[in-house]
JSON list of C-alpha atoms in Angstrom, two decimals:
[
{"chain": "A", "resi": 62, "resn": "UNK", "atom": "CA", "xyz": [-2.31, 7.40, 5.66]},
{"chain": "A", "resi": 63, "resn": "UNK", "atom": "CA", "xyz": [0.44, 5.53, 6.69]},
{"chain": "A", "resi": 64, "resn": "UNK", "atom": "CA", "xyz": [0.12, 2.45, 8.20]},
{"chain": "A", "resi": 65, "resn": "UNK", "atom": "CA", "xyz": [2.53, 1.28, 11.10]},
{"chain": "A", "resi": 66, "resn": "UNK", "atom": "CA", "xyz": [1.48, -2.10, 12.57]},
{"chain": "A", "resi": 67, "resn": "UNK", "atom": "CA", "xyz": [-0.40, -4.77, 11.01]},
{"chain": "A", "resi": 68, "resn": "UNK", "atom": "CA", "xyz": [-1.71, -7.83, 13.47]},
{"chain": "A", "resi": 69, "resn": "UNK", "atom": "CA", "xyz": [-3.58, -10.69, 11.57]},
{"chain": "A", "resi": 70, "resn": "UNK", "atom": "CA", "xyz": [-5.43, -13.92, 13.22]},
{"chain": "A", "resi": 71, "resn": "UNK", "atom": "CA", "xyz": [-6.82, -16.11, 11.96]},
{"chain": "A", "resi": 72, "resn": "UNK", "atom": "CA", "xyz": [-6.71, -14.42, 8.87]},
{"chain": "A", "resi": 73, "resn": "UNK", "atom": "CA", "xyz": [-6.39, -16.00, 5.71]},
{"chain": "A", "resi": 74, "resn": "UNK", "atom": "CA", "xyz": [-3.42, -18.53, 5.05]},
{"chain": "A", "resi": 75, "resn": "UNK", "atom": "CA", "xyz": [-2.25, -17.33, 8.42]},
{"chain": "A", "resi": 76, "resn": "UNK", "atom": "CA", "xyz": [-3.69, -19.44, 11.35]},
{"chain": "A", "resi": 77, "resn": "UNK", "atom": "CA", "xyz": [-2.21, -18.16, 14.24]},
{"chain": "A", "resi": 78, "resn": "UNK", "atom": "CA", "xyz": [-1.31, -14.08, 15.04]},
{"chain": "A", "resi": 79, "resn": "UNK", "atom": "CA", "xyz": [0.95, -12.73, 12.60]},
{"chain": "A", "resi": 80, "resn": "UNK", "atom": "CA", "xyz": [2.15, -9.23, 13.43]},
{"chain": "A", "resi": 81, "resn": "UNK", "atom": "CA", "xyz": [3.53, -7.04, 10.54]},
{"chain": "A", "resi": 82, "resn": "UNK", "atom": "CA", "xyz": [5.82, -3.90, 12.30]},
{"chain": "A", "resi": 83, "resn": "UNK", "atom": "CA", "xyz": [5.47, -2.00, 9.01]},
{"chain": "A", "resi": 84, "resn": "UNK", "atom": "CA", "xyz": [6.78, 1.03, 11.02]},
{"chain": "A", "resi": 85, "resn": "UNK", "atom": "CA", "xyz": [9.99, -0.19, 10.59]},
{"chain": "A", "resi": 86, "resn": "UNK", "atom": "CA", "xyz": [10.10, -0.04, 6.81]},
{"chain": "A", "resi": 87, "resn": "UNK", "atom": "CA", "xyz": [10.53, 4.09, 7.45]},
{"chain": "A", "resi": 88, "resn": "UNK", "atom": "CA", "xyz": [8.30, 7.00, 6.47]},
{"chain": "A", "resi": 89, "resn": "UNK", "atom": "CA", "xyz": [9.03, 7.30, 2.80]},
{"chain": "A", "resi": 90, "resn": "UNK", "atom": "CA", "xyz": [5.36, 6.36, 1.64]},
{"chain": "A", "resi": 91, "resn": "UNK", "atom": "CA", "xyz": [5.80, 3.63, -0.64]},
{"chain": "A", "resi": 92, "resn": "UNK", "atom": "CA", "xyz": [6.23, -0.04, -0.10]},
{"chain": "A", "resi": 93, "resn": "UNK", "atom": "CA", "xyz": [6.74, -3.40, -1.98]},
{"chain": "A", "resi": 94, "resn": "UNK", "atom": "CA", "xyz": [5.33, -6.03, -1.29]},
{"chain": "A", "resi": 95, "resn": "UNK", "atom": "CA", "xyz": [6.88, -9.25, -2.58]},
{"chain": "A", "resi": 96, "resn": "UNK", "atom": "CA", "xyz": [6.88, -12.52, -2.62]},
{"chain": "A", "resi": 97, "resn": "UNK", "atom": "CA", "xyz": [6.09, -16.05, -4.40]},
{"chain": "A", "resi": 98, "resn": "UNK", "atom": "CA", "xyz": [2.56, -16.95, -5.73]},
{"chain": "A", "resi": 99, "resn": "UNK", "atom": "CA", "xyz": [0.53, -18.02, -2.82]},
{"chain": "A", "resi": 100, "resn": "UNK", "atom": "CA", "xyz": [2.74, -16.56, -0.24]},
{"chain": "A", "resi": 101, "resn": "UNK", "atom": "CA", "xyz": [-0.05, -14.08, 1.37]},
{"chain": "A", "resi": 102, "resn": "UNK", "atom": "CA", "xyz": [0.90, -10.69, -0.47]},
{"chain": "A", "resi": 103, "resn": "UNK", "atom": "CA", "xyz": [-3.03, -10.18, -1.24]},
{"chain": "A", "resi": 104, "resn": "UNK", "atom": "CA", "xyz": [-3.86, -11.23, 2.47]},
{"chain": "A", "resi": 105, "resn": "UNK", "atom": "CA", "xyz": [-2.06, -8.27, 3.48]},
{"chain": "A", "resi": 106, "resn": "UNK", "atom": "CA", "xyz": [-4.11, -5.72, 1.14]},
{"chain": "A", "resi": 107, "resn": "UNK", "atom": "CA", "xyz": [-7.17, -7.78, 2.53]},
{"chain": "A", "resi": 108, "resn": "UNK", "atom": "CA", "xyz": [-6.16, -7.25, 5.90]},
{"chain": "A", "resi": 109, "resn": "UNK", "atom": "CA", "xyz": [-5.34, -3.73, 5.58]},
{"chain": "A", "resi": 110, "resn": "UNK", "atom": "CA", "xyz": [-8.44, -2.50, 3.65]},
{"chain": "A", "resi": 111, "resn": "UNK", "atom": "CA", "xyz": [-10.94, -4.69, 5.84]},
{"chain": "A", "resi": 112, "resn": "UNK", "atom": "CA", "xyz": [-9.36, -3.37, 8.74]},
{"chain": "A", "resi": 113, "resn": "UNK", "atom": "CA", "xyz": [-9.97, -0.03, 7.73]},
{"chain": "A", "resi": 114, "resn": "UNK", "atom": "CA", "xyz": [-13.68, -0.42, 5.40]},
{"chain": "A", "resi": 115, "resn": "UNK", "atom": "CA", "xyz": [-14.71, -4.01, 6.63]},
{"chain": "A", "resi": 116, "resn": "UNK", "atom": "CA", "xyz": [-13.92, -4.72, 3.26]},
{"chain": "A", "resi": 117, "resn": "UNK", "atom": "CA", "xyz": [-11.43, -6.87, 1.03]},
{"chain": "A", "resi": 118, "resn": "UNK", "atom": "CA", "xyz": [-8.50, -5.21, -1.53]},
{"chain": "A", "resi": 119, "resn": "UNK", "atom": "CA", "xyz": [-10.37, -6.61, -4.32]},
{"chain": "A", "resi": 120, "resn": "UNK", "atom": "CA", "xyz": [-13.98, -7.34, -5.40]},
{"chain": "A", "resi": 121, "resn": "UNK", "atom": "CA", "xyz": [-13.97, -11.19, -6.05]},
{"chain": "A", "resi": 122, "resn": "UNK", "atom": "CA", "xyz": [-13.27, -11.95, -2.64]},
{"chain": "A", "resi": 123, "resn": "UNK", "atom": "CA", "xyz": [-16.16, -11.45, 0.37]},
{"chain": "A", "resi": 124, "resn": "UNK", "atom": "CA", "xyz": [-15.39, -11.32, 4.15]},
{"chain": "A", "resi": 125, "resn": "UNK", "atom": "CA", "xyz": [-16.91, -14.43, 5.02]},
{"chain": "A", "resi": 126, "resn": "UNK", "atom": "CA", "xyz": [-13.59, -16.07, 3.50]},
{"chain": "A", "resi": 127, "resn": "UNK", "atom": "CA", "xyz": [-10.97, -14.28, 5.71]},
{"chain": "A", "resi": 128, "resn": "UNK", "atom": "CA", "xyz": [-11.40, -17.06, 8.69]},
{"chain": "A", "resi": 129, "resn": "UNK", "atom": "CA", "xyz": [-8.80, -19.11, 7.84]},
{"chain": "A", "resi": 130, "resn": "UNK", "atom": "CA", "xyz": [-9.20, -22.81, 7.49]},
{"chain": "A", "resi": 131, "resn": "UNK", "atom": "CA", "xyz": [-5.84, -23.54, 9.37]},
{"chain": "A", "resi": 132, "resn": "UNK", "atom": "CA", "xyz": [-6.73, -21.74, 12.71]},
{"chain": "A", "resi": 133, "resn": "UNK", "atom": "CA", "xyz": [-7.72, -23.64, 15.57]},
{"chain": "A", "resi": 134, "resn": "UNK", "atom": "CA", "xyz": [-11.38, -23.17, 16.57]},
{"chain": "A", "resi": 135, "resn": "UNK", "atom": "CA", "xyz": [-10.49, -21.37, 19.63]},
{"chain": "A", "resi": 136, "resn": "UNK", "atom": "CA", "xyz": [-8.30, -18.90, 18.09]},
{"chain": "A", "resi": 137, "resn": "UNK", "atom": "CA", "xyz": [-10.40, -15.39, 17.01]},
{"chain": "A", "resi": 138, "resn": "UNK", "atom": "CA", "xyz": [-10.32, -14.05, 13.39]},
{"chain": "A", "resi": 139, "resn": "UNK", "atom": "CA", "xyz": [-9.39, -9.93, 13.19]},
{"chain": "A", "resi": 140, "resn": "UNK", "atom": "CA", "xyz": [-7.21, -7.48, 11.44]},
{"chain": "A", "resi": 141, "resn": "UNK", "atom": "CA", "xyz": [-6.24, -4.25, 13.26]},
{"chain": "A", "resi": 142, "resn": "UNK", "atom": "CA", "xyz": [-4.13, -2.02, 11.61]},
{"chain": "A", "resi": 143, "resn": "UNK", "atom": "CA", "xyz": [-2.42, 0.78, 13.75]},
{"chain": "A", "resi": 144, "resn": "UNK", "atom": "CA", "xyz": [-2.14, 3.98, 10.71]},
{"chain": "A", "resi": 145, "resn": "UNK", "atom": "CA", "xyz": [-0.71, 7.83, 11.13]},
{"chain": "A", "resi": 146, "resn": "UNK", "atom": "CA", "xyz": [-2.97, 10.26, 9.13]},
{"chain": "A", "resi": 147, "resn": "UNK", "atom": "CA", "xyz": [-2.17, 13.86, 9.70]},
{"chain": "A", "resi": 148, "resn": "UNK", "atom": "CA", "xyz": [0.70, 13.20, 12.53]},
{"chain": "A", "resi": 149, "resn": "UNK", "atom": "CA", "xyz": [-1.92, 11.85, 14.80]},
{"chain": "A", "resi": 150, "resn": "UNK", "atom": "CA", "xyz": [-2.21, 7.56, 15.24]},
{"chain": "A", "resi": 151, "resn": "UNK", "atom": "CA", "xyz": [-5.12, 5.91, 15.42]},
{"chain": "A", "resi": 152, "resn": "UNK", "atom": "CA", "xyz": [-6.15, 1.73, 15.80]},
{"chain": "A", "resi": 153, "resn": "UNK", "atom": "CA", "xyz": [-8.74, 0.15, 13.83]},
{"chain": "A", "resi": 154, "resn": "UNK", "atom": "CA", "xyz": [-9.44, -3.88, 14.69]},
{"chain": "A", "resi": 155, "resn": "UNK", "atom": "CA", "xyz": [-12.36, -5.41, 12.86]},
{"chain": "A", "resi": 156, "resn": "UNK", "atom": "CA", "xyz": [-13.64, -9.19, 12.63]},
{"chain": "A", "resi": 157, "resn": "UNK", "atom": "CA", "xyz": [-15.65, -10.51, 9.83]},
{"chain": "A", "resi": 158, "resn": "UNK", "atom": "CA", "xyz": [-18.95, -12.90, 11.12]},
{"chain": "A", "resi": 159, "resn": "UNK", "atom": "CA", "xyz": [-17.60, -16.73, 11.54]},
{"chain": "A", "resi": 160, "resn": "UNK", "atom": "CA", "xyz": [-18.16, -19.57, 13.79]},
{"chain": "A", "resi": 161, "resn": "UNK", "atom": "CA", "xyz": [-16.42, -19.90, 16.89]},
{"chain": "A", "resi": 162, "resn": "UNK", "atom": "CA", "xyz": [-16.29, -22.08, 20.01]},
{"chain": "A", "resi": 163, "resn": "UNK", "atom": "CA", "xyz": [-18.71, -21.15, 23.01]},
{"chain": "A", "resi": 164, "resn": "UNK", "atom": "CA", "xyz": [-17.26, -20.26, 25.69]},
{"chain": "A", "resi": 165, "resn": "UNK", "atom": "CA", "xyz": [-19.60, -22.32, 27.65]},
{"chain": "A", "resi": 166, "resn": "UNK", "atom": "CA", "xyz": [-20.77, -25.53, 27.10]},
{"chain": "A", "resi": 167, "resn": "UNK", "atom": "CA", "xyz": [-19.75, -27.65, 23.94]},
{"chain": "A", "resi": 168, "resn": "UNK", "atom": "CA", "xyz": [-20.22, -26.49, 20.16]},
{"chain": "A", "resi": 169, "resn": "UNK", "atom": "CA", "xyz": [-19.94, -23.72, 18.51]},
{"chain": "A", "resi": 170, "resn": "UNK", "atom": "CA", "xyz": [-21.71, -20.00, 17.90]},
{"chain": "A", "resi": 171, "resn": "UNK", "atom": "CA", "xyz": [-21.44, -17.38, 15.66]},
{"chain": "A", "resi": 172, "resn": "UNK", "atom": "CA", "xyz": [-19.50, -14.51, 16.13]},
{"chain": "A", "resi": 173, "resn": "UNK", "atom": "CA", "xyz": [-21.07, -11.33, 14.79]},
{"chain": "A", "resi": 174, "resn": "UNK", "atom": "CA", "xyz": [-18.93, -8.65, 12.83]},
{"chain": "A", "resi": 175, "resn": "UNK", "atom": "CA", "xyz": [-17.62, -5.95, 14.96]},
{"chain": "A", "resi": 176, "resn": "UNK", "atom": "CA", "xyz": [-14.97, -3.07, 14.69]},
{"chain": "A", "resi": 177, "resn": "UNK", "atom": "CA", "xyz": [-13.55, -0.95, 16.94]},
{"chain": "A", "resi": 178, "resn": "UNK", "atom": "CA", "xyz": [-11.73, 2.56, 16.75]},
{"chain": "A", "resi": 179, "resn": "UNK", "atom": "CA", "xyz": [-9.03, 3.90, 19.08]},
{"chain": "A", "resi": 180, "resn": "UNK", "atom": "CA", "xyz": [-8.50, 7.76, 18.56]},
{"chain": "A", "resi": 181, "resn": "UNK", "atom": "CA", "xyz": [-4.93, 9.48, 19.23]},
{"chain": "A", "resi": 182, "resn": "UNK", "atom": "CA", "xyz": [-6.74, 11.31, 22.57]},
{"chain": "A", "resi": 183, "resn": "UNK", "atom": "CA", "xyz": [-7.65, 7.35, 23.76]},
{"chain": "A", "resi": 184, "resn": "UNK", "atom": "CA", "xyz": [-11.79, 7.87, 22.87]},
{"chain": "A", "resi": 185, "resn": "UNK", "atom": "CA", "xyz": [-13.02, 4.33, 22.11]},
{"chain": "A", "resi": 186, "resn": "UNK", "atom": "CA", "xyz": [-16.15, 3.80, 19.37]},
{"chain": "A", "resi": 187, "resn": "UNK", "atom": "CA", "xyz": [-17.64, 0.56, 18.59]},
{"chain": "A", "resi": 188, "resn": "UNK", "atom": "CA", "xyz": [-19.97, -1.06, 16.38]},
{"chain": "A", "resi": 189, "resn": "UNK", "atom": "CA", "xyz": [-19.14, -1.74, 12.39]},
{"chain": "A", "resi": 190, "resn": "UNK", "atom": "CA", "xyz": [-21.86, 1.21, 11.48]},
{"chain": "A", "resi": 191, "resn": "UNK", "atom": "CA", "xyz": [-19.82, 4.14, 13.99]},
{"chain": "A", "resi": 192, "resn": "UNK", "atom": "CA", "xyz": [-16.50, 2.98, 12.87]},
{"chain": "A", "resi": 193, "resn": "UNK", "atom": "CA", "xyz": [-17.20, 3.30, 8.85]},
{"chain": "A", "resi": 194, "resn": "UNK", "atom": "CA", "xyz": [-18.57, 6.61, 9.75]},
{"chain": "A", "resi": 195, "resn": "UNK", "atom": "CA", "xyz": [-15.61, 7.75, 11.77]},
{"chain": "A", "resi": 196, "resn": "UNK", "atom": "CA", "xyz": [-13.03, 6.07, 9.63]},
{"chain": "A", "resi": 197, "resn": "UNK", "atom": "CA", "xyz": [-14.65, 8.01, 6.04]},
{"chain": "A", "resi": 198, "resn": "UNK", "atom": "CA", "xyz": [-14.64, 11.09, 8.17]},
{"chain": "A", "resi": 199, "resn": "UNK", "atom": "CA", "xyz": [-11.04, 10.68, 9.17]},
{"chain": "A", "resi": 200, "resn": "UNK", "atom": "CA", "xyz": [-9.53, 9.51, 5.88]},
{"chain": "A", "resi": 201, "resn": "UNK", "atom": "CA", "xyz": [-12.07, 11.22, 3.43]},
{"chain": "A", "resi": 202, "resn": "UNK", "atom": "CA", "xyz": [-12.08, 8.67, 1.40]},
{"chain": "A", "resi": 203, "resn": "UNK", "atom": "CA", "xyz": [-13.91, 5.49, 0.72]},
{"chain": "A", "resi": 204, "resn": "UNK", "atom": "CA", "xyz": [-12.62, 1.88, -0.28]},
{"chain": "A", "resi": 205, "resn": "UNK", "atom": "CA", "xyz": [-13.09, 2.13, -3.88]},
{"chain": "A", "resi": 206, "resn": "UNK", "atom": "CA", "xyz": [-10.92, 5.36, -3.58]},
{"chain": "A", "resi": 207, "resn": "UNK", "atom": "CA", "xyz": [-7.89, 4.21, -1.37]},
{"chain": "A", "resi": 208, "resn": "UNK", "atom": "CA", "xyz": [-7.85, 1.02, -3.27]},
{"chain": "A", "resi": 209, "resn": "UNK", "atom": "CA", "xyz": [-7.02, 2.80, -6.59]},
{"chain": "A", "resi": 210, "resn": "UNK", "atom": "CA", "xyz": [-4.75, 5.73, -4.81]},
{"chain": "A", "resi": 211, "resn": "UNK", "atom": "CA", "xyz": [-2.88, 3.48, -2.18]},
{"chain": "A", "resi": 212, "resn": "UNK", "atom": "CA", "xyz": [-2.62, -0.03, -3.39]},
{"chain": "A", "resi": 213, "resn": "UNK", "atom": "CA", "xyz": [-1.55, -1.05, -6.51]},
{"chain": "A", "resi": 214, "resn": "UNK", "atom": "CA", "xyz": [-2.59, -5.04, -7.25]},
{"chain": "A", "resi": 215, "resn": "UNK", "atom": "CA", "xyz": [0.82, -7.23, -8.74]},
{"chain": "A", "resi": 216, "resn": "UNK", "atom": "CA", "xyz": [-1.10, -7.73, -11.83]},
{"chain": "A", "resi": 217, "resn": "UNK", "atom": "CA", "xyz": [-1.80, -4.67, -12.80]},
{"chain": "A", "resi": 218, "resn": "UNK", "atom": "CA", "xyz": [1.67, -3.12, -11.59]},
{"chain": "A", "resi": 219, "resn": "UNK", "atom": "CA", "xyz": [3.49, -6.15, -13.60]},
{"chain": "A", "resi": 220, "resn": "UNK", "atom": "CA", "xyz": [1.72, -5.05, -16.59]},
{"chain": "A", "resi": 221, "resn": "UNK", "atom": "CA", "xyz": [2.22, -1.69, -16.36]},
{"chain": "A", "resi": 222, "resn": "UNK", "atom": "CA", "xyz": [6.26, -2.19, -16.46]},
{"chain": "A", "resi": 223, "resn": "UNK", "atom": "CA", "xyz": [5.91, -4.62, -19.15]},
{"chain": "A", "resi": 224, "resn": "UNK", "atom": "CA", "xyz": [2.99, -2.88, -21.69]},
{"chain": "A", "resi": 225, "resn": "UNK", "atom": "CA", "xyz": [3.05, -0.44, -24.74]},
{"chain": "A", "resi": 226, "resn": "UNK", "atom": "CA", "xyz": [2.15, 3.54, -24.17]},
{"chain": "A", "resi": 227, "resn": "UNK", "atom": "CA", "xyz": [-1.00, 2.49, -25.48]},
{"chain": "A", "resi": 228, "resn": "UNK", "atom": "CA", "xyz": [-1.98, -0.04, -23.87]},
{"chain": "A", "resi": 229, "resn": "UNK", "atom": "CA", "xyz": [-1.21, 1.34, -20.31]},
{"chain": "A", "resi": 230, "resn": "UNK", "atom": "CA", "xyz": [-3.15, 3.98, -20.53]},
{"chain": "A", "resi": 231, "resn": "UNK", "atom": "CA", "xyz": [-5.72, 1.72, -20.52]},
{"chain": "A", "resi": 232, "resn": "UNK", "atom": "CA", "xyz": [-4.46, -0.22, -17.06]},
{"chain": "A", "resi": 233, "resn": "UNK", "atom": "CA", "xyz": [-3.99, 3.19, -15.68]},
{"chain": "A", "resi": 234, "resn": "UNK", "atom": "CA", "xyz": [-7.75, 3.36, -16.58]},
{"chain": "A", "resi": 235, "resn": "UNK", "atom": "CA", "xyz": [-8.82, 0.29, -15.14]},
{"chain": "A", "resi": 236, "resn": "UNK", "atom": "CA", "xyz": [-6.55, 0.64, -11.96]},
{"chain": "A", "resi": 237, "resn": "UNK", "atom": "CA", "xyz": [-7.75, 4.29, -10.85]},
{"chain": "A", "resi": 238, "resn": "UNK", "atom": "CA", "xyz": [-11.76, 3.83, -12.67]},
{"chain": "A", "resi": 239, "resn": "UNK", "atom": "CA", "xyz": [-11.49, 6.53, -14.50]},
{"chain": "A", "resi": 240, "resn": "UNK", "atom": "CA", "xyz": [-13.83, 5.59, -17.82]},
{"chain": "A", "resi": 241, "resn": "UNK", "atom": "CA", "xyz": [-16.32, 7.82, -16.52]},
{"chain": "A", "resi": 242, "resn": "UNK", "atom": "CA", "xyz": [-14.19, 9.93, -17.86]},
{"chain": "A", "resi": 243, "resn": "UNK", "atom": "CA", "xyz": [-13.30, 8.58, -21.15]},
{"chain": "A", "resi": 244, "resn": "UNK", "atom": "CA", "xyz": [-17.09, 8.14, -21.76]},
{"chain": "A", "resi": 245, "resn": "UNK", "atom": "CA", "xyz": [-17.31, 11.84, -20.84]},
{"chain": "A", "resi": 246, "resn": "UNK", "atom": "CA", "xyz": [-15.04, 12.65, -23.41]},
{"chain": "A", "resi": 247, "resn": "UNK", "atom": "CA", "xyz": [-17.03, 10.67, -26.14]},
{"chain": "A", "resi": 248, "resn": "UNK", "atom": "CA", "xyz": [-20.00, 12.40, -24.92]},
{"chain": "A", "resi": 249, "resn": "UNK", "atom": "CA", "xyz": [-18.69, 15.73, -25.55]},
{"chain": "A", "resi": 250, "resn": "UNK", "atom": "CA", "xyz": [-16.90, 14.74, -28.89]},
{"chain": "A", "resi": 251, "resn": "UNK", "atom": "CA", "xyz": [-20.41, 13.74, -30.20]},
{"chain": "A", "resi": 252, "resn": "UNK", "atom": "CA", "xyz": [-22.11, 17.07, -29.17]},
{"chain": "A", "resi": 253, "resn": "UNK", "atom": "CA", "xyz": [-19.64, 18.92, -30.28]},
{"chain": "A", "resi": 254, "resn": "UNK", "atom": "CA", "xyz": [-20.07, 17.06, -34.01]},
{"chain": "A", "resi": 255, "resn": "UNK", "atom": "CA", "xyz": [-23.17, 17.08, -33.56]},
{"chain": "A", "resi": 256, "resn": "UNK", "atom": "CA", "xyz": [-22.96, 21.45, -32.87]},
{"chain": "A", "resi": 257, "resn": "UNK", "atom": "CA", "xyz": [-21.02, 21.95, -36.14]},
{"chain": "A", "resi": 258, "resn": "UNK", "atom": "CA", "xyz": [-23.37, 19.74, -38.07]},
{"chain": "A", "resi": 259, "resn": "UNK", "atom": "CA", "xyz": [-26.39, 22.35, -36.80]},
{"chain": "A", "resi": 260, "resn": "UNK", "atom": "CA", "xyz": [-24.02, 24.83, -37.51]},
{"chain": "A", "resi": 261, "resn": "UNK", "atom": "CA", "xyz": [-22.82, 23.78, -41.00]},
{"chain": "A", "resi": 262, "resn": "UNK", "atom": "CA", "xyz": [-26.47, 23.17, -42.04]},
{"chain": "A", "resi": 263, "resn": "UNK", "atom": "CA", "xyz": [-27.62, 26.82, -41.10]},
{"chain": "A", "resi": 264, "resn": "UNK", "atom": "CA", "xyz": [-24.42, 28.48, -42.18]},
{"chain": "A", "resi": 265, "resn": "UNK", "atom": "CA", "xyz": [-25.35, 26.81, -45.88]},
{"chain": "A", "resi": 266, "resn": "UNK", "atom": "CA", "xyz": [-28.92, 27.86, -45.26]},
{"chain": "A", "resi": 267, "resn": "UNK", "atom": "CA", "xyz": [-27.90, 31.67, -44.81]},
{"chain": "A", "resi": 268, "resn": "UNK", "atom": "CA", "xyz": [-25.13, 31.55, -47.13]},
{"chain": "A", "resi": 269, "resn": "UNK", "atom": "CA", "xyz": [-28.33, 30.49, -49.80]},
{"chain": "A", "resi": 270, "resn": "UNK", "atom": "CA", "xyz": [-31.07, 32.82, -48.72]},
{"chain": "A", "resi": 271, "resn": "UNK", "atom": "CA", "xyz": [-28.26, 35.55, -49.80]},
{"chain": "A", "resi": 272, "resn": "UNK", "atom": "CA", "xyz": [-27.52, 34.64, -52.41]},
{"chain": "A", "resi": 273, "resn": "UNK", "atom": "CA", "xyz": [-31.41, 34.48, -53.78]},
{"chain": "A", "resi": 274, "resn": "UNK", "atom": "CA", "xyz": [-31.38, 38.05, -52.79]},
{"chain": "A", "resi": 275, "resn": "UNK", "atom": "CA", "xyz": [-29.08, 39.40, -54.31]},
{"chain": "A", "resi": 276, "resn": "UNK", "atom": "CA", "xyz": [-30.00, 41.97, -57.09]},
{"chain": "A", "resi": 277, "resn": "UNK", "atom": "CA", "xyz": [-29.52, 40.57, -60.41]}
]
């Protein structure tokens, strides 16, 4: 996936409509993402992935915080996010649930989450539900997965540059989840001691009942 355009309102530290042309940082693949603390670098993950999932970057954040406190009432919270995946482009816009102004009468309501999906051949699905469907369909993945495989937190990529063989390997563990695996391995270490233990034990048992019967 590569993502082209990025619009943001109401999103976040940004109160009005930011547009990100992302396109224009070229096709290589990889981007940086810089910036002082507080600037909006994690906004932009946020954006991205809720566009996509209807989901933040990270997990100590919910969508009920992305309508920013700066916006004017009237202005609507969404991310869309215009990506290429497999040379075709497709547009994803998504708002979280917030309160908004009516548009009649005084006071305000509640907008309801809602997403909708613009396909390469112009087809049009809505509804948060039809959207995650089409969306895992499309990118075969789910958040958990692109989060670890296509965005890479400034924490974590800060320590990586900066910590010992040892103890990146276990950042690169906590970045892409894989203890699963490293309990796997334990697992199988413990069997397998546990195997040559049996094994020892009825090796010496044999080894014994041969030697009692052997002629004297």
């Amino acid at each position: 996936m590569r993502p082209i355009k990025l619009t943001m309102s109401a999103f976040g530290p940004y109160a009005g409509k930011t547009v990100l042309e992302l396109d224009k940082l070229g096709a290589s693949g990889l981007y940086l993402i810089t910036g002082d603390t507080g600037a909006g670098k994690t906004t932009i993950f946020d954006a991205i992935a809720f566009a996509l999932y209807g989901q933040p970057s990270g997990d100590n954040r919910e969508t009920g915080m992305f309508r920013s406190q700066y916006a004017d009432a009237a202005t609507p919270t969404f991310a869309e996010l215009v990506f290429a995946y497999r040379g075709e482009t497709y547009t994803v816009r998504r708002n979280p649930e917030y309160d908004r102004l009516k548009t009649r009468g005084e006071g305000t309501t509640t907008e309801k989450a809602d997403a909708e999906l613009v396909y390469p051949d112009g087809r049009v699905i809505t509804k948060v539900k039809e959207v995650d469907r089409a969306i895992a369909e499309i990118m075969g993945i789910d958040r958990n997965q692109f989060s670890q495989i296509a965005m890479i937190a400034q924490g974590d990529f800060q320590k990586l540059l900066l910590t010992g063989t040892a103890d990146r390997s276990e950042i690169f563990r906590k970045m892409f989840h894989t203890e699963i695996y490293q309990e796997l391995q334990k697992s199988l270490r413990e069997a397998a001691k546990e195997r040559w233990k049996i094994y020892d034990e009825k090796k010496r048992s044999i080894l014994s009942l041969i030697h009692i019967s052997e002629p004297t």
